Coordinates of C-alpha atoms in Angstrom, one line a residue:
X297 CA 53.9 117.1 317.4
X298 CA 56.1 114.4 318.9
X299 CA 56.4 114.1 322.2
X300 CA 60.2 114.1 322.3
X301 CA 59.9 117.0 320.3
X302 CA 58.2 119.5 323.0
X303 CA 59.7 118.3 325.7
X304 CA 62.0 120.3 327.6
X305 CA 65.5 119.8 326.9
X306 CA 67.0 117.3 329.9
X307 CA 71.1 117.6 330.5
X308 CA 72.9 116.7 327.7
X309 CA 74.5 112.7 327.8
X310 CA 77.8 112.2 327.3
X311 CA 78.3 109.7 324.2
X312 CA 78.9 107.0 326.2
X313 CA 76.0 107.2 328.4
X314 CA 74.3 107.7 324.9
X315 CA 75.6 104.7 323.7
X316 CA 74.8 103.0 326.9
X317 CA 70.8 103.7 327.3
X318 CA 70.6 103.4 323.0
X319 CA 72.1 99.1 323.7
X320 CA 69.7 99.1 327.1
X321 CA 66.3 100.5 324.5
X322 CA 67.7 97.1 322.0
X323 CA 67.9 94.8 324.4
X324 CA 63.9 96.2 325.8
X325 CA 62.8 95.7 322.4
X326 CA 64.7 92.7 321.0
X327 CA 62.8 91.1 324.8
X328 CA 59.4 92.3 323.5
X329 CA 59.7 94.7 326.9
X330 CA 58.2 97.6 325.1
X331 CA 57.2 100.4 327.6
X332 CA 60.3 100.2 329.5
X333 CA 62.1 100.4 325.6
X334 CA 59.2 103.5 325.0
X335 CA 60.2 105.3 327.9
X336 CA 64.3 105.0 326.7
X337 CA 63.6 106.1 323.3
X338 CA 61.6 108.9 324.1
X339 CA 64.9 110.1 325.8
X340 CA 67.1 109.3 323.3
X341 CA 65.7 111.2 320.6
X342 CA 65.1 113.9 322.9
X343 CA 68.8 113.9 323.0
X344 CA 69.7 113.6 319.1
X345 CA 66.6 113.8 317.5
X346 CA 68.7 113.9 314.5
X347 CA 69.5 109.7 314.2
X348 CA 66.9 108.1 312.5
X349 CA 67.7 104.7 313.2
X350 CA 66.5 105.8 316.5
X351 CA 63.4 107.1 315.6
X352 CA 62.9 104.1 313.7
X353 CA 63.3 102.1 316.5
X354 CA 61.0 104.3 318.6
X355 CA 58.5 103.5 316.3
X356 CA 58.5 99.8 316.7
X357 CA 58.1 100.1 320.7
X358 CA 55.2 102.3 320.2
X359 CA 54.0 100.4 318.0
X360 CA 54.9 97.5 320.5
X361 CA 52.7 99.5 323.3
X362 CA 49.6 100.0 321.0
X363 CA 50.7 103.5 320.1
X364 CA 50.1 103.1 316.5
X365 CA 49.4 107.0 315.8
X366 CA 52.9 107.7 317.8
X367 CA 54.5 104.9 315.7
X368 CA 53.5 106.3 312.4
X369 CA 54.8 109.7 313.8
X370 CA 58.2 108.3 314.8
X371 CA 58.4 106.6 311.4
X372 CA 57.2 109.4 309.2
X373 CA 60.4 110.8 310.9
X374 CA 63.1 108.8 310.5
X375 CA 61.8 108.5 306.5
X376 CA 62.2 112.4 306.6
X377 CA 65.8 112.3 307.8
X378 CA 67.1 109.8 305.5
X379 CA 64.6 109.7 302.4
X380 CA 68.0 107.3 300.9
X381 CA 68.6 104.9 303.2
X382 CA 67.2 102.1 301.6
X383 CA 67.2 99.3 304.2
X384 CA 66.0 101.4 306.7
X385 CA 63.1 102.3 304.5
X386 CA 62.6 99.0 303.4
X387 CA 62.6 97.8 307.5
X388 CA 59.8 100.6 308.1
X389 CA 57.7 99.0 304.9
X390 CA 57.7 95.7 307.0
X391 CA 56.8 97.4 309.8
X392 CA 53.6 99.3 308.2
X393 CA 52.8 95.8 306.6
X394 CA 52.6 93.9 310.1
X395 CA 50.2 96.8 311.2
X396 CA 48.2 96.1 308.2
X397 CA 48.8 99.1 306.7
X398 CA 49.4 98.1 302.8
X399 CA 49.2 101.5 301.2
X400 CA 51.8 102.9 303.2
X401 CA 53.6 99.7 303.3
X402 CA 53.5 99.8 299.6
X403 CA 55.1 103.3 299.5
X404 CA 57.8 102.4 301.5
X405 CA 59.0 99.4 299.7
X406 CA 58.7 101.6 296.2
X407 CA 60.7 104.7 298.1
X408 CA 63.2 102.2 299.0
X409 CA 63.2 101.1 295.7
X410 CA 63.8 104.3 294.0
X411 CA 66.9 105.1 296.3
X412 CA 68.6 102.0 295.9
X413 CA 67.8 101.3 291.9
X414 CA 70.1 98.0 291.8
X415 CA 68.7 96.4 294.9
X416 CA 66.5 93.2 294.5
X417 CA 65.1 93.1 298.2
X418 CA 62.5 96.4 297.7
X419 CA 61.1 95.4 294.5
X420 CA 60.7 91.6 296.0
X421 CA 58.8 93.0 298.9
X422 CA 56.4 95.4 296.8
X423 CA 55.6 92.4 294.3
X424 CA 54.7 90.4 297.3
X425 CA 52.5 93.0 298.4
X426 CA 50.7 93.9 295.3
X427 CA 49.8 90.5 294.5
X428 CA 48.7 89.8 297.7
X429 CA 46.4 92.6 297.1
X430 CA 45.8 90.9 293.7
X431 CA 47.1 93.4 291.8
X432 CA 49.0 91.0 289.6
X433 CA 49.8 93.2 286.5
X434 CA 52.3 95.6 288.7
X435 CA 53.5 93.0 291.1
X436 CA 54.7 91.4 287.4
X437 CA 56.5 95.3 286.3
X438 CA 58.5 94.9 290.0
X439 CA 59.4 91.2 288.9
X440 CA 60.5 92.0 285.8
X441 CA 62.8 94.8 287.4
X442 CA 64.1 92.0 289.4
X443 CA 64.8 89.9 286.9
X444 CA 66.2 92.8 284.2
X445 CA 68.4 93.5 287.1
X446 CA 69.9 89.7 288.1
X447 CA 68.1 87.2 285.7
X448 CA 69.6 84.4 287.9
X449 CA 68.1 85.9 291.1
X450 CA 66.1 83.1 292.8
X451 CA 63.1 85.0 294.7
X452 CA 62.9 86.8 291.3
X453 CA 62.2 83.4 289.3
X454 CA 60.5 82.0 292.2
X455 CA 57.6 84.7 292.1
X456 CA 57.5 84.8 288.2
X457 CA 56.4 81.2 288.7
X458 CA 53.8 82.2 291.3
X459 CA 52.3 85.0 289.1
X460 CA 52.4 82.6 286.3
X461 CA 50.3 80.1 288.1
X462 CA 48.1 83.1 289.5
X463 CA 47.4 84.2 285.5
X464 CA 45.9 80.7 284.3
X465 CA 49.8 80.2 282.4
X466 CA 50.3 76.6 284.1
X467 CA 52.9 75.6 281.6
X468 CA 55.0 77.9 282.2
X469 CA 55.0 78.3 286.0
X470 CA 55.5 74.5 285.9
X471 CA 58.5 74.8 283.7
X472 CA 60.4 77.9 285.3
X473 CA 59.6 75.7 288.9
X474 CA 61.5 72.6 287.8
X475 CA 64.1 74.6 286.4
X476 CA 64.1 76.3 289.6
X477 CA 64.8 73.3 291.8
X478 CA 67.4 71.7 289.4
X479 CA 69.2 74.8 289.9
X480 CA 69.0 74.0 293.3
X481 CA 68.5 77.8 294.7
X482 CA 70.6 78.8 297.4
X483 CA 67.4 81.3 299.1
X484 CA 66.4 79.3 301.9
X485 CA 62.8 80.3 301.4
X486 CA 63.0 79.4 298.3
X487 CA 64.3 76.3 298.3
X488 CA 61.1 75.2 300.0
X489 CA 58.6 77.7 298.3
X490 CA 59.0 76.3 294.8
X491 CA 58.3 72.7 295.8
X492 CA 55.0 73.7 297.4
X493 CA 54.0 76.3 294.7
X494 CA 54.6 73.3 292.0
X495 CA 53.2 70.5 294.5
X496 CA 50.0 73.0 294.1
X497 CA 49.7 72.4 289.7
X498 CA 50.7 68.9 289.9
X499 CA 47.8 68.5 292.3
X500 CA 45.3 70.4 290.1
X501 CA 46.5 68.2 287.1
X502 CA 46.1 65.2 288.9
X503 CA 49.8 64.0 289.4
X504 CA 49.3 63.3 293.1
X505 CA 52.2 61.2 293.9
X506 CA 54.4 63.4 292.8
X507 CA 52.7 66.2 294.6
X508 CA 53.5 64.4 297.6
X509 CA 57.4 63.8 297.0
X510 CA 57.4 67.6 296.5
X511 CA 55.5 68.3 299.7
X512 CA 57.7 65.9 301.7
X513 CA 60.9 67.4 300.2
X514 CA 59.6 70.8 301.4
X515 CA 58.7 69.7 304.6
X516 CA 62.1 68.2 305.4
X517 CA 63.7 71.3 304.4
X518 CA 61.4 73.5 306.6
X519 CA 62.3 71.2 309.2
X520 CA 66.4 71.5 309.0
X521 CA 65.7 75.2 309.2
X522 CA 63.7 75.0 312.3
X523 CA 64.1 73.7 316.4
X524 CA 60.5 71.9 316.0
X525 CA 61.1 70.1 318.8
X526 CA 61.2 73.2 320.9
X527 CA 57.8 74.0 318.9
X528 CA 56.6 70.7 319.3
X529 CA 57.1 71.2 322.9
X530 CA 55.8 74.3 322.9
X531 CA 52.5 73.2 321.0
X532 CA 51.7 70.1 323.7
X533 CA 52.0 71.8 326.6
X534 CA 49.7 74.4 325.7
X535 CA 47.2 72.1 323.8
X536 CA 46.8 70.2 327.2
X537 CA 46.6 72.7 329.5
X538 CA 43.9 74.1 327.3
X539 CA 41.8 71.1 326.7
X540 CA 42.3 70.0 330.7
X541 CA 40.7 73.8 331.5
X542 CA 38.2 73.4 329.4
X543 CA 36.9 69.8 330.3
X544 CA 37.1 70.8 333.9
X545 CA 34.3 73.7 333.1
X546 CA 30.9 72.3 333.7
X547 CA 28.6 72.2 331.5
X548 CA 26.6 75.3 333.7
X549 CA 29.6 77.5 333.6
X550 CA 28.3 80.0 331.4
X551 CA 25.7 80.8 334.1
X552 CA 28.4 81.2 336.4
X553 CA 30.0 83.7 334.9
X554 CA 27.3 85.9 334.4
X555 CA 26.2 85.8 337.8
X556 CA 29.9 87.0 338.6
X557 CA 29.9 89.8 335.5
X558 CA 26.3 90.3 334.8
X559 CA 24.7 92.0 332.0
X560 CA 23.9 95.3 334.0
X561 CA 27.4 95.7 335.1
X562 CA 28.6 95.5 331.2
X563 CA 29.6 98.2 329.1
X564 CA 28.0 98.5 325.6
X565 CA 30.1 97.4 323.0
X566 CA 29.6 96.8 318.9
X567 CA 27.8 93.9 318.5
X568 CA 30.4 91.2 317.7
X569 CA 30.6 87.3 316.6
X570 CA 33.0 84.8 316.2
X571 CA 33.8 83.0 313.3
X572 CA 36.2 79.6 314.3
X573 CA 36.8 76.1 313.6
X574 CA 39.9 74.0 312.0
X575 CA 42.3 76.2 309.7
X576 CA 41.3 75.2 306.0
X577 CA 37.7 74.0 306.9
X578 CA 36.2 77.0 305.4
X579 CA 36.2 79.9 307.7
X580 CA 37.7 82.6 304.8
X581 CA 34.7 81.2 302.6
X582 CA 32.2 82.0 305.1
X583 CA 34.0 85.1 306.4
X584 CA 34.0 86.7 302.8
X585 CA 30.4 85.9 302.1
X586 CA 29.5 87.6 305.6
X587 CA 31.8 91.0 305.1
X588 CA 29.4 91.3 301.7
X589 CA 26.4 92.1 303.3
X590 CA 26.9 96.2 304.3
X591 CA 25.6 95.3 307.7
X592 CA 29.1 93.3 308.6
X593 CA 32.5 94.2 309.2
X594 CA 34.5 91.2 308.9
X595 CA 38.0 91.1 310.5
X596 CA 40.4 88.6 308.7
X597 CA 42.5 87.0 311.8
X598 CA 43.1 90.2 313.8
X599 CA 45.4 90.0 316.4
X600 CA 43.4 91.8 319.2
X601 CA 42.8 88.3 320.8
X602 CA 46.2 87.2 321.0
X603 CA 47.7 90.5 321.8
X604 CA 44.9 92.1 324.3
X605 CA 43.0 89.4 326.0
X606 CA 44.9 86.0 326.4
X607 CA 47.8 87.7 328.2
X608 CA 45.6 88.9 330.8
X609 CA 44.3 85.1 331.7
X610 CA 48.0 83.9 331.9
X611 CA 48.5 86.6 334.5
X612 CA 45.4 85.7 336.2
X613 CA 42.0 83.1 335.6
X614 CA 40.0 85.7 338.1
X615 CA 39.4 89.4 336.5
X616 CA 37.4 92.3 338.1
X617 CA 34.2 93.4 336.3
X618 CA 36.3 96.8 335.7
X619 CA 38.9 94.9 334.0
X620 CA 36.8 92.5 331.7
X621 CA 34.7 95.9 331.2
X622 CA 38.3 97.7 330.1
X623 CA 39.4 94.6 328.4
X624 CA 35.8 94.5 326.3
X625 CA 36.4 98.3 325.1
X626 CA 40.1 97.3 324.1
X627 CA 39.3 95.0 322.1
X628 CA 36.4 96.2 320.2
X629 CA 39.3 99.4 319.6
X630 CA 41.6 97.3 318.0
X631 CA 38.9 95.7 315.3
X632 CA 37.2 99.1 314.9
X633 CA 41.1 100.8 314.1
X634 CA 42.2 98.1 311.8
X635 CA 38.4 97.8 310.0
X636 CA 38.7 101.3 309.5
X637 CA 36.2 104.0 309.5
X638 CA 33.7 102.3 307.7
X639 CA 33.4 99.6 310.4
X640 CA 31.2 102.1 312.8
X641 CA 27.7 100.8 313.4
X642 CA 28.3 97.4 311.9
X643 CA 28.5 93.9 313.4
X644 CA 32.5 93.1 313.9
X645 CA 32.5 89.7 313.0
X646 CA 36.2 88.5 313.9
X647 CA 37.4 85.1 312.2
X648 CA 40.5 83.2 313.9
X649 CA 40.6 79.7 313.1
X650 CA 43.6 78.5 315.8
X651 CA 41.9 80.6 318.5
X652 CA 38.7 78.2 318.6
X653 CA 40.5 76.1 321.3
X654 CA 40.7 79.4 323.7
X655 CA 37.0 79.6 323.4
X656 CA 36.2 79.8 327.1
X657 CA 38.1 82.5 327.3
X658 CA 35.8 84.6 324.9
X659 CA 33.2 83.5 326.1
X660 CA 34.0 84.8 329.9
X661 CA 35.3 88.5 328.9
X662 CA 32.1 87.9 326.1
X663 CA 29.0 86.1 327.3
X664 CA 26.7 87.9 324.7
X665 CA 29.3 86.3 322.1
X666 CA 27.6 84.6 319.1
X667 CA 29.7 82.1 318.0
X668 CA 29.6 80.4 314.1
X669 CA 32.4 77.3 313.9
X670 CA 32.9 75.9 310.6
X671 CA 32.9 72.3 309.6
X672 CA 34.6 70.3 306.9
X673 CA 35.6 66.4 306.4
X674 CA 38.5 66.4 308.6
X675 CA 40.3 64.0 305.8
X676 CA 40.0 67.1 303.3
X677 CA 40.7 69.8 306.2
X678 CA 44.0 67.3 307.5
X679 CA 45.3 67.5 303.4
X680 CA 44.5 70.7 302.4
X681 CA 46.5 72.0 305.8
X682 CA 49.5 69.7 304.4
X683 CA 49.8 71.5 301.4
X684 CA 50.1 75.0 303.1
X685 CA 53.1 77.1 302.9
X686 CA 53.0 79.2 306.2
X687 CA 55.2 80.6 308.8
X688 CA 55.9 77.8 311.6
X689 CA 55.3 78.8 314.7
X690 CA 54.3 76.3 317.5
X691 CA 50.8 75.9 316.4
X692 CA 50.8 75.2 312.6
X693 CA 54.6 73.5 312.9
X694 CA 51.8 70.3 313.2
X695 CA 51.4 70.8 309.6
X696 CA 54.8 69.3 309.1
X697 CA 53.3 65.9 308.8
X698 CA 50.1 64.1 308.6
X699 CA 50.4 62.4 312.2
X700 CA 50.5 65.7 313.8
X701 CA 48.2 67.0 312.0
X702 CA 45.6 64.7 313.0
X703 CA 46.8 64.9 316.5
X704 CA 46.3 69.2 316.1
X705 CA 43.1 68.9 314.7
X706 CA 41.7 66.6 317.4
X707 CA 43.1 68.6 320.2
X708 CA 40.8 72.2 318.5
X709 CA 38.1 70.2 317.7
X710 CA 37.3 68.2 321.4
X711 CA 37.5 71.6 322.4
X712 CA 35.0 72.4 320.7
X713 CA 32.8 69.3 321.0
X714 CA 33.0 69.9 325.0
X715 CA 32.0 73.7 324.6
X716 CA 29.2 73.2 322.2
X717 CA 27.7 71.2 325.1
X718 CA 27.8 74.5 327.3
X719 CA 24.5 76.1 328.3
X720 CA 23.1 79.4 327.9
X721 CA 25.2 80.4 324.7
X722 CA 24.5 81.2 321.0
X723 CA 26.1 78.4 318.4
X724 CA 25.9 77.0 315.1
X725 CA 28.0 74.8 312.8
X726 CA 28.1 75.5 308.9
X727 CA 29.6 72.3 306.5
X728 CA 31.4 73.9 303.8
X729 CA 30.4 71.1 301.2
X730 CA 26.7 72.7 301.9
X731 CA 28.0 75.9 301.3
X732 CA 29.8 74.9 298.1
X733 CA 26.8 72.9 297.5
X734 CA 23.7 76.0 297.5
X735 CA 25.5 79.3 299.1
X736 CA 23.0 81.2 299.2
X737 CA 20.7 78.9 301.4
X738 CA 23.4 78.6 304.1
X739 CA 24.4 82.0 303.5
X740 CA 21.4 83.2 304.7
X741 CA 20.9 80.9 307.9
X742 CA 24.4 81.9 309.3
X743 CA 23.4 85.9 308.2
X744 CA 20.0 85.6 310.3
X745 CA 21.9 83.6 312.9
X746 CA 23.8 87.0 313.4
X747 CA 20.4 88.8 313.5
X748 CA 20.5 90.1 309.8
X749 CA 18.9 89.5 306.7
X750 CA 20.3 88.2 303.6
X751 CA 21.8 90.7 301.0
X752 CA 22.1 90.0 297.4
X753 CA 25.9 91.4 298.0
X754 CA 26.8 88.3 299.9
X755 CA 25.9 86.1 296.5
X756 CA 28.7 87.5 294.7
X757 CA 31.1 88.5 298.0
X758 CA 34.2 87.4 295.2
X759 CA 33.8 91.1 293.6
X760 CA 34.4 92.7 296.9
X761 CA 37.1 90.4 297.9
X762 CA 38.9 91.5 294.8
X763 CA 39.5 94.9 296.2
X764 CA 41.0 93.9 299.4
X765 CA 43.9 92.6 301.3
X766 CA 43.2 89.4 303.2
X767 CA 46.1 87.8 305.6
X768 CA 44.7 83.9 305.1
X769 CA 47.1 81.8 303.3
X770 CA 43.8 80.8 301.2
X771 CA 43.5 84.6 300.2
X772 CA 43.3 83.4 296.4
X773 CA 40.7 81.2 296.4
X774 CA 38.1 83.4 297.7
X775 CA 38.5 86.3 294.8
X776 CA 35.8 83.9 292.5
X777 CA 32.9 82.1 292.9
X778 CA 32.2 78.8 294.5
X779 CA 33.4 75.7 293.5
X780 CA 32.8 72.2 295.0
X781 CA 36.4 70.2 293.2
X782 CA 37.6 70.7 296.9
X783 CA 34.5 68.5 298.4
X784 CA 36.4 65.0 299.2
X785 CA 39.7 65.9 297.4
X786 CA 40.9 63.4 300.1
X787 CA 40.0 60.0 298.3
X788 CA 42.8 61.0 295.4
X789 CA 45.4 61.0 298.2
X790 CA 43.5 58.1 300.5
X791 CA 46.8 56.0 300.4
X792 CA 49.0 58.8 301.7
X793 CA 46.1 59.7 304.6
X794 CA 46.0 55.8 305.2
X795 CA 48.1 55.7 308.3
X796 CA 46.0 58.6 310.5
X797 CA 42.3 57.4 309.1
X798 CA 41.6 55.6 311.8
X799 CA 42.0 58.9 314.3
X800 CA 40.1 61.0 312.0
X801 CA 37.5 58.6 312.0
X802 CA 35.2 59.3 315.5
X803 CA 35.5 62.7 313.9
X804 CA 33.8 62.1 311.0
X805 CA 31.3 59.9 312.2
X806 CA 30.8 62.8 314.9
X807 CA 30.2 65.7 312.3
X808 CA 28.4 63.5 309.6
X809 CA 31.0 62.9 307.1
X810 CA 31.0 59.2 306.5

């Protein structure tokens, strides 16, 4: 029962002291100052527990607080006292879907649906979800709502062209794509989205230039929509401090830190490895041929690092053995709830690309840590990253051109060359063109590396990624089997790459790619 529920009745507000503490609860939550916005809301709906924007809103502090069982609870809720409302339905689908919970994600967006049967927005939102769950076939029936409903409807023709391109049926996605941009779409999303999805077939057929103009175009629209110089800004300042910290550490430092959090004074935990290196150098590849073998559960950029550990170092670099003990526990909580209940007992493997450069800080709260990083010709890692279409924020707003690019992936990777010379700590690199090249030989030296023998499972880990959601932008590529035509896709584009070669090229030299 919810808490707000049992309590005990307190005096009644008056509606403008109602109205009062509901604007202070927004203003806690729209400021990410979730407890204080917890503790508000709790009230509030002990008052009218009849409002269901309020319980809706309740749900996203708990939620906010890592009270995901209360957050369900208050959500459940609000969708019992207004089973119609179909924005508000639709907001709590979003909600479910950023907790990685797609089934009842899924069920909101449909519910929403039902009650609002001329609304575009629902169906949208349930298409993107089932074919992210590559469940193409019904994410097409929610389209072809869409589309029955406005024909002219620009997400509605944007993702027929996707699922076109998804189903082999190049022609046509090409076609409805150019018709797309002629039309020039007023969706802002859009706008962009199509010039990327059709940069992506010209590519594959060759037509590079013109898969450049389209990526360009894209980029600059991205751009107007965006402050990247705030991101920019953003970005340096925290790639510098970061690299500074970390090439201050001497090379002994490991050994320091266990002498100031020994291995009698930690907890058990699940045994647990990290999976790193640049984005696009063939961590999902690796990740998915890991999570085959039954003895692995592997996470799929979790947020437990971001949300549980690195705050606790911007508050302070020094933390009690009782707090990197509590910090340890709450962290191996958050894989083991979003793996699920088949996760007990296996090895957590946890695969976060853009966290490699916050290595040391794994490495103090988890000294045991085994660590894979994956390596790929930075020219082919710099492109493929170019031609991503992902949420900016003020780590990937570097994809926005090639010159930052380079600059991003030299600031992750002489992180990594500096930690790699660390002492006292378990490491190993893995080349994607030799796992393209024989899988199951470097499959089974990274499996053993974690202390496991190989499975025949892991050979064909595309039949298990087929069943599942995955949250990397490259979740397509990893539902069939290897393929090397990604192994120095760079030399097609070499003019294009030209002006940032010479940056790229210690790199190279450094990791064997000539």
């Amino acid at each position: 029962m919810l808490r707000g529920a049992r309590a005990q009745a307190a005096r009644p507000m008056t509606p403008v002291e109602y109205q009062r503490n509901l604007e202070a609860a927004r203003r806690c939550l729209l400021e990410h100052d979730y407890a204080p916005a917890l503790a508000r809301y709790e009230k509030l709906t002990r008052q009218l527990p009849g409002e269901p924007v309020t319980w809706a809103e309740y749900g996203s502090a708990a939620s906010g607080t890592g009270r995901f069982e209360l957050a369900d609870q208050c959500w459940q809720k609000a969708l019992s006292l207004a089973p119609n409302n179909a924005d508000l339905i639709g907001m709590i689908g979003h909600h479910y879907q950023g907790m990685r919970q797609p089934e009842k994600a899924g069920a909101c967006f449909a519910q929403a649906a039902a009650a609002a049967p001329r609304s575009i927005n629902p169906r949208i939102s349930l298409a993107v979800l089932l074919e992210k769950s590559h469940r193409l076939d019904e994410a097409r029936a929610a389209v072809e709502e869409c589309l029955a409903i406005d024909p002219k409807d620009d997400q509605a023709r944007y993702f027929s062209a996707l699922l076109d391109r998804r189903q082999g049926r190049l022609e046509s996605a090409e076609a409805r794509l150019r018709d797309l941009i002629a039309s020039e779409p007023r969706h802002p999303y859009v706008r962009y989205a199509c010039r990327y999805e059709l940069a992506q077939i010209l590519d594959a057929q060759g037509q590079c230039d013109e898969a450049m103009r389209l990526l360009v175009e894209a980029k600059q629209i991205v751009a107007a929509l965006t402050d990247t110089k705030l991101l920019f800004k953003s970005y340096d300042q925290g790639a510098e401090s970061a690299l500074r910290f970390t090439r201050a550490l001497p090379k002994t430092i490991l050994s320091t830190w266990a002498q100031y959090f020994p291995e009698p004074k930690r907890e058990p935990i699940a045994p647990l490895a990290f999976l790193g290196g640049h984005p696009r150098s063939g961590t999902t590849l690796l990740e998915q041929v890991l999570d085959a073998h039954p003895g692995v559960a592997a996470l799929d950029e979790p947020s437990a690092f971001l949300d549980l550990l690195q705050p606790e170092f911007h508050k302070s670099k020094e933390l009690s053995s009782g707090r990197l003990n509590t910090l340890r526990q709450l962290y191996i909580q958050a894989l083991l709830r979003e793996a699920g209940p088949a996760a007990a007992g296996k090895l957590l493997l946890d695969k976060n690309p853009s966290p490699t450069a916050r290595l040391p800080l794994w490495l103090k709260v988890f000294p045991e840590l085994r660590v894979l990083i994956a390596l790929r010709d930075p020219r082919d890692v710099v492109l493929s990253c170019y031609f991503q279409n992902i949420p900016l924020n003020a780590a990937n707003v570097n994809f926005l051109s090639f010159d930052r690019l380079a600059r991003h992936y030299a600031n992750l990777m002489d992180i990594w060359l500096a930690v790699r010379e660390w002492e006292g700590f378990a490491w190993v690199e893995v080349r994607y063109e030799d796992t393209v090249a024989d899988l199951q030989r470097e499959g089974r030296r990274v499996t053993e590396f974690l202390g496991l023998a190989w499975h025949e499972a892991q050979g064909r880990f595309y039949e298990k990624s087929r069943t599942k959601q995955l949250y990397s932008p490259t979740y397509q590529d990893v539902t069939r089997p290897v393929y090397s035509r990604s192994v120095a896709r760079w030399r097609a584009y070499e003019k294009h790459l030209a002006p940032i070669l010479a940056a790229l090229e210690p790199y190279c030299r450094t990791f064997g790619y000539d």
